[in-house]
Coordinates of C-alpha atoms in Angstrom, one line a residue:
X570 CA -66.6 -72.4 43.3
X571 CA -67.3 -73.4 46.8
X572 CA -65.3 -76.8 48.0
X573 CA -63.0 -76.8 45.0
X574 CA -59.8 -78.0 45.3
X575 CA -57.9 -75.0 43.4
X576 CA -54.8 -74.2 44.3
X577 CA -54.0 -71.7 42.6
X578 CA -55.7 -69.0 40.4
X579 CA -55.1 -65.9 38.1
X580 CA -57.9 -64.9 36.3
X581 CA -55.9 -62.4 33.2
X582 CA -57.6 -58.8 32.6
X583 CA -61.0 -59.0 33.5
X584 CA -62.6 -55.6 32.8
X585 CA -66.3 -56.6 33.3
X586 CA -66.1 -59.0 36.0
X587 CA -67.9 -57.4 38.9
X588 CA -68.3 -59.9 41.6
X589 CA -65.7 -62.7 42.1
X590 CA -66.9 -65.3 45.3
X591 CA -64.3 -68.2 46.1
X592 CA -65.6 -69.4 49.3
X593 CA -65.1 -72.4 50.6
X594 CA -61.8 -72.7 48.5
X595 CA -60.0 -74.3 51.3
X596 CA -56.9 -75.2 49.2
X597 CA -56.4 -72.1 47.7
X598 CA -52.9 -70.7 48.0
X599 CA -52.2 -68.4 45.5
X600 CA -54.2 -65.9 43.8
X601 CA -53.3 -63.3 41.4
X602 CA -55.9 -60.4 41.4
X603 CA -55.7 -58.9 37.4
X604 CA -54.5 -55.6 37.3
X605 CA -57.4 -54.5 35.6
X606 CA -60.6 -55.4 37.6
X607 CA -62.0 -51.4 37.3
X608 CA -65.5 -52.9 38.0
X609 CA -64.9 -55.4 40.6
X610 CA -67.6 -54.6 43.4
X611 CA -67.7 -57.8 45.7
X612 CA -64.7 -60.3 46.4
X613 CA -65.1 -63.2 48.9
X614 CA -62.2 -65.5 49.5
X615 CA -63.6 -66.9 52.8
X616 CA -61.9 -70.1 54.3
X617 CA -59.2 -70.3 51.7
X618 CA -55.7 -70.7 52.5
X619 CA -54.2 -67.9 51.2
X620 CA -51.1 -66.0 53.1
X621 CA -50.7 -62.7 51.2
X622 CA -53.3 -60.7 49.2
X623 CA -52.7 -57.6 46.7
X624 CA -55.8 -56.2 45.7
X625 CA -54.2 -53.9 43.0
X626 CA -56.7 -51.0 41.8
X627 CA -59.8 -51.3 42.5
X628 CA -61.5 -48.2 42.6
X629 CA -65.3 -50.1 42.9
X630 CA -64.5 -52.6 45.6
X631 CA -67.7 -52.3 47.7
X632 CA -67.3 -55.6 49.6
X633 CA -64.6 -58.2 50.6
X634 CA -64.9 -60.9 52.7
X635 CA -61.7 -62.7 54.0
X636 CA -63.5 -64.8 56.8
X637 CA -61.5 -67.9 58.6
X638 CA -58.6 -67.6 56.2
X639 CA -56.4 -68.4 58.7
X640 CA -53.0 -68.5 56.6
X641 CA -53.5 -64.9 56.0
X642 CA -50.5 -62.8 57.2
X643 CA -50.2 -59.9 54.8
X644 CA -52.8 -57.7 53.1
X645 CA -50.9 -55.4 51.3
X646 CA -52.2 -51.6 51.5
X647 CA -54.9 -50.7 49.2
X648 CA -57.1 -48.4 48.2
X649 CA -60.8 -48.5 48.0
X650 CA -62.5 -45.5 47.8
X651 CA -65.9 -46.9 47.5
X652 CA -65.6 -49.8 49.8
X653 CA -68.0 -50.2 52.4
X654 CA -68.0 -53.7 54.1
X655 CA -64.7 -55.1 55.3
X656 CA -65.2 -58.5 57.2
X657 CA -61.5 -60.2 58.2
X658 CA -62.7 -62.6 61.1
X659 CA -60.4 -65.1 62.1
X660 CA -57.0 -64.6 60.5
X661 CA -53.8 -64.4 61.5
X662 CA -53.0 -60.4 60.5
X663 CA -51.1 -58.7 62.9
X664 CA -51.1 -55.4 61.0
X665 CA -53.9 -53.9 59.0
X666 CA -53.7 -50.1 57.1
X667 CA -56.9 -50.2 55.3
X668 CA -56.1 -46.6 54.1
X669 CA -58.7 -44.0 53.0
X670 CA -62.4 -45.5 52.8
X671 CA -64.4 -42.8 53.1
X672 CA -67.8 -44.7 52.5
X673 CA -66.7 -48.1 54.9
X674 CA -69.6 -48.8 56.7
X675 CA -69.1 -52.1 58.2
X676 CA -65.8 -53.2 59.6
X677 CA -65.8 -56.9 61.3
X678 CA -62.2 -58.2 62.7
X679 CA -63.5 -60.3 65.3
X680 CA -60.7 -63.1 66.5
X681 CA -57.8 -61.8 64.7
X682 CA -54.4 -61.5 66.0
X683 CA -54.1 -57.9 65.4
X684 CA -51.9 -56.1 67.7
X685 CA -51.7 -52.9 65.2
X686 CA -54.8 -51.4 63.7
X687 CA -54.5 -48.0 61.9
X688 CA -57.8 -46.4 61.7
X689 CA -58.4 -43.8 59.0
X690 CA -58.7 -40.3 60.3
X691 CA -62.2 -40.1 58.9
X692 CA -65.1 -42.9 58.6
X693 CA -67.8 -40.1 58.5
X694 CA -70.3 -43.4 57.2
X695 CA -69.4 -46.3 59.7
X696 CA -72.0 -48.2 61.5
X697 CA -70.4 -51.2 63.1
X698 CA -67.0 -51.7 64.4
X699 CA -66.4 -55.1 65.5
X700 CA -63.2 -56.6 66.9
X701 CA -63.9 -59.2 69.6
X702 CA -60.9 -61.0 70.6
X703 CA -58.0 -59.1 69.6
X704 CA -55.1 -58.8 70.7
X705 CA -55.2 -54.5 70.5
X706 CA -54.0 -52.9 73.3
X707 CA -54.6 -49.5 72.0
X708 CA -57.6 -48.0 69.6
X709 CA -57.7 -44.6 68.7
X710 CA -60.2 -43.4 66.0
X711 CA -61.3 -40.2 64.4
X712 CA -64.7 -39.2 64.2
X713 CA -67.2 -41.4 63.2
X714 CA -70.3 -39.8 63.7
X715 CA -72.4 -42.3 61.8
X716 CA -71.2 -45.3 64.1
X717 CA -74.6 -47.2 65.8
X718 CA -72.4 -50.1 66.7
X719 CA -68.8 -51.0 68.8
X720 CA -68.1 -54.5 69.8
X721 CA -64.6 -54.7 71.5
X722 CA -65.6 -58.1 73.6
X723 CA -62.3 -60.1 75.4
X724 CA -59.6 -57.6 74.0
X725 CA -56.4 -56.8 75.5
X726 CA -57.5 -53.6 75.5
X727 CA -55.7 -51.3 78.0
X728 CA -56.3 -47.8 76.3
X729 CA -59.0 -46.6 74.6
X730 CA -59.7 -43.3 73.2
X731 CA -63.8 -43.0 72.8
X732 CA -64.6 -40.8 69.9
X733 CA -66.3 -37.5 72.2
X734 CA -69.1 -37.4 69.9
X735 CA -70.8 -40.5 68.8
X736 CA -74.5 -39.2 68.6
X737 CA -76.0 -42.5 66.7
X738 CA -73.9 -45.3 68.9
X739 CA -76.5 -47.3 69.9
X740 CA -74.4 -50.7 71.7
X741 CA -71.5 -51.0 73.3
X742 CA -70.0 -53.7 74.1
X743 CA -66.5 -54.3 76.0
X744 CA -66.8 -57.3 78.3
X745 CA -63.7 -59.3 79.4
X746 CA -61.7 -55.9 78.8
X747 CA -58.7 -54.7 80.6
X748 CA -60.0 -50.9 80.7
X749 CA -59.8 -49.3 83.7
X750 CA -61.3 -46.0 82.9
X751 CA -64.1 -45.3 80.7
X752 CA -65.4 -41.6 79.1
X753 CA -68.4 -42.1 77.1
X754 CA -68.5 -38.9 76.2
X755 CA -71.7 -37.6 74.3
X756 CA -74.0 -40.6 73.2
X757 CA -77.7 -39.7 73.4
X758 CA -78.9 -42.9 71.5
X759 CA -77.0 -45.3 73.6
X760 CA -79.3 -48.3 74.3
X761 CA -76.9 -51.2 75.4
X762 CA -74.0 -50.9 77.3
X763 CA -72.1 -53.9 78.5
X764 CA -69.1 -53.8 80.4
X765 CA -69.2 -57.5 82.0
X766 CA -66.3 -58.8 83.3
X767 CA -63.6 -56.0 83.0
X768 CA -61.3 -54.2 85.3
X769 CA -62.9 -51.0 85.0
X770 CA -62.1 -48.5 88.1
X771 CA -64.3 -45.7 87.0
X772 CA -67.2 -44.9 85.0
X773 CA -67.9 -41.7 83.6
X774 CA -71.2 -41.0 81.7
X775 CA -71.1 -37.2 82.1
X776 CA -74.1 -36.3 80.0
X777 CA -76.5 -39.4 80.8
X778 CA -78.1 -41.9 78.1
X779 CA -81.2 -40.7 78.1
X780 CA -82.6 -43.4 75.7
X781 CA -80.0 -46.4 77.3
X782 CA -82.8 -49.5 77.5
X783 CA -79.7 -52.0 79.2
X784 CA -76.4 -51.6 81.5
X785 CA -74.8 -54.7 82.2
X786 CA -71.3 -53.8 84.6
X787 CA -70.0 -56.6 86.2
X788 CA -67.1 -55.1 87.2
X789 CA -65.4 -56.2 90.4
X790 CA -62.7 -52.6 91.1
X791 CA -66.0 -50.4 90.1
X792 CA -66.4 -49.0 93.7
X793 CA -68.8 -46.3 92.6
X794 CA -71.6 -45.2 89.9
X795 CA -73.4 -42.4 89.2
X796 CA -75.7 -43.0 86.5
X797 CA -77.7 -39.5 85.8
X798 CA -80.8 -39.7 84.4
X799 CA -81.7 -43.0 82.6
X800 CA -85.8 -42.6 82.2
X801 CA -85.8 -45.6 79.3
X802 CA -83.7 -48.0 81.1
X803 CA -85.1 -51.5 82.1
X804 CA -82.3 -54.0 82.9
X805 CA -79.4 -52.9 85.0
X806 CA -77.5 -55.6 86.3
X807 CA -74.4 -54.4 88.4
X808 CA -73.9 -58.3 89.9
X809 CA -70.1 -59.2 91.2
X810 CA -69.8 -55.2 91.6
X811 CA -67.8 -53.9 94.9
X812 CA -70.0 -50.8 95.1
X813 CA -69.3 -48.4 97.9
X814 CA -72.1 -46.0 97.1
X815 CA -75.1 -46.6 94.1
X816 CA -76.7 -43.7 93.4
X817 CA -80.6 -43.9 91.9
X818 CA -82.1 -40.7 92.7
X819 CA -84.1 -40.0 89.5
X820 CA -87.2 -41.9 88.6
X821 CA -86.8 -45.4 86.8
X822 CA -90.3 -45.3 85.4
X823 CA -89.2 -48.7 82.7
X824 CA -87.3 -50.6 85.4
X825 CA -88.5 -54.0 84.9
X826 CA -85.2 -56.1 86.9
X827 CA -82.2 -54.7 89.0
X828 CA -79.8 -56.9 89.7
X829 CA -76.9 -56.1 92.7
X830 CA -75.2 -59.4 93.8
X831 CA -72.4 -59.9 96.7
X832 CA -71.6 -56.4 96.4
X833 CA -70.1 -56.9 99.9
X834 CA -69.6 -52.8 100.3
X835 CA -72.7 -51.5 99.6
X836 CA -74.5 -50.2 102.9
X837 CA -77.3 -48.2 101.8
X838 CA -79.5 -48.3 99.3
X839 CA -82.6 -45.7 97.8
X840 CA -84.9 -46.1 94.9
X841 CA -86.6 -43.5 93.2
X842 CA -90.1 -44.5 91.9
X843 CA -90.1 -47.9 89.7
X844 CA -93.4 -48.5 89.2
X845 CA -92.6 -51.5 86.8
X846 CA -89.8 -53.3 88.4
X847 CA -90.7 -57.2 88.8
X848 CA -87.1 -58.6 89.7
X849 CA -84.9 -57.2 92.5
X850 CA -82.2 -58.7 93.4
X851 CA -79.8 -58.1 96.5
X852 CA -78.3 -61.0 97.5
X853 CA -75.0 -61.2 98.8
X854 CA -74.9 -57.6 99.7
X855 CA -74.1 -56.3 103.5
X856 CA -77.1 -53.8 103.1
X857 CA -77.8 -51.8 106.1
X858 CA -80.7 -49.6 104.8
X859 CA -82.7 -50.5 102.0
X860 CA -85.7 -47.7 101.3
X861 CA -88.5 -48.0 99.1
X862 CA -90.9 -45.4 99.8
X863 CA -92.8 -45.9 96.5
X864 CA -93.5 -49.7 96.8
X865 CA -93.3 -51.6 94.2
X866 CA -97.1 -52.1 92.5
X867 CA -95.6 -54.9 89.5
X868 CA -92.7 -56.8 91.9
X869 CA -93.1 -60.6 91.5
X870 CA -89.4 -61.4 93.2
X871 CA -87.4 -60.4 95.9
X872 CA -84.0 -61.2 97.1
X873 CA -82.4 -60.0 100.0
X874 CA -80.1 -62.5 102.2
X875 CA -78.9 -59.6 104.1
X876 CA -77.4 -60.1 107.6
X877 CA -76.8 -56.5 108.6
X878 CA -80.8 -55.1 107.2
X879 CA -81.3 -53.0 110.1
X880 CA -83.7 -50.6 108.2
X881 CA -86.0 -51.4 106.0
X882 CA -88.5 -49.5 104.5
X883 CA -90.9 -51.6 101.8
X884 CA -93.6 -49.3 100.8
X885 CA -97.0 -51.8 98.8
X886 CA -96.2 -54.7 96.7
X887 CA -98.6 -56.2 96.1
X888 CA -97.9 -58.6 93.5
X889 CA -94.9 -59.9 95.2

């Protein structure tokens, strides 16, 4: 039914009808789910106009899909056992209780106005939790030891509580936030972390990320990092950083490009072996001592623009 021009719609008992898609119905204002839609598995009301929704029971909901419906100011509590995609992007909700969904595995509320998010106690099955551009101060969840993917880019965010053990999170992503402290806790399969752009004070990463492939920080109050041992990593880019101290001291054996821009503080710098780094980047920093016992057999660019280099110790290179 995309582009219709309905306005209004109630279907009547519908006990068969298991997937119900209404996108692009731009003038639709009023809908009236049937009280008996038992079998209902997919509903997609994207882009319509509607300001309320009551789901009523619908004990097979799998997926629904309320994308750009901008009018939308109320979705009444429901209950979906079985659901397991929840997409809500762009509308206007300020509260959302999605109530027990024990199977949810994909929850996307990216540029809403939320400013109150009730998480159910347990998600044992979700994947990816996205909510880019809210207006959430605080997020607290329960375990979610299934979760590969959290997006929380440009949110108000000024608290949040890290599940401890996330052992399948894979990205992370919290630029533009207002965090000033961050626990990540236990996450051995962490490959992308991106903190551009936020307030954060400290970092803690207490256990390492031994299989973390990218670290983008970023972060202008960061004064200090400790990074532990990080033998997959290949792009860390700490640019716009006030680092006091930067501590490599393990090997860096996938290092391809290290990047430490005007990080006006940072006197000293050592590298472990990085046999594969190509880009290294210092520009802007006050650097005092820069050593590099190990050379760097694979480097193809070098930036330094340091006034202060007084000791500098560049073991071979030569494919710079």
């Amino acid at each position: 039914m995309n582009n219709s021009k309905l306005k209004s719609l109630n279907l009547g008992p519908s006990p068969n009808l298991e997937t119900l898609s209404l996108v692009g119905c731009c003038d639709l204002e009023e809908f009236c789910m049937p009280f008996g839609c038992t079998k209902l598995k997919s509903l997609s009301l994207d882009g319509s106009d509607l300001k309320n929704l009551n789901l009523g029971p619908t004990p097979d909901l799998e997926v629904l899909s309320l994308v750009r419906c901008c009018d939308l100011e109320e979705l009444l509590p429901f209950r979906c056992t079985k659901l397991k995609s929840l997409s809500l992007n762009n509308s206007t909700l300020r509260n959302l209780d999605i109530g027990p969904t024990p199977d949810l595995e994909t929850l996307s509320l990216v540029e809403c106005n939320l400013e109150a998010f009730n998480m159910p106690f347990r998600c044992p099955k979700l994947k990816s939790l996205s909510l880019n551009n809210s207006r959430l101060r605080n997020l607290d969840f329960g375990p979610t030891p299934d979760l590969e993917t959290l997006s929380l880019v440009e949110c108000n965010l000024e608290a949040f509580n890290m599940p401890f053990r996330c052992p399948k999170l894979k990205s992370l992503s919290l630029n533009g936030s207002k965090l000033r402290n961050l626990h990540l806790g236990l996450t051995p399969d962490l490959e992308t972390l991106s903190l551009a752009g936020c307030d954060l004070e400290e970092l803690h990463v207490p256990f390492g990320c031994p299989k973390l492939i990218s670290l983008s920080l970023n972060s202008p109050k960061l004064s200090n990092l400790n990074l532990g041992p990080t033998p997959d990593l290949e792009n860390l880019n700490l640019a716009g950083c006030d680092l006091v101290e930067l501590h490599m001291p393990f090997g860096y054996p996938k290092l391809i490009s290290l990047i430490v821009l005007n990080n006006s503080k940072l006197r000293n710098l050592k590298l472990g072996p990085t046999p594969k780094l190509e880009n290294l980047s210092l520009a802007g920093c006050d650097l005092e001592e820069l050593h590099v016992p190990f050379g760097f057999p694979k480097l193809k660019s070098l930036s330094l623009n340091s006034s202060g280099l007084k000791n500098f110790i560049l073991g071979p290179t030569p494919d710079l």
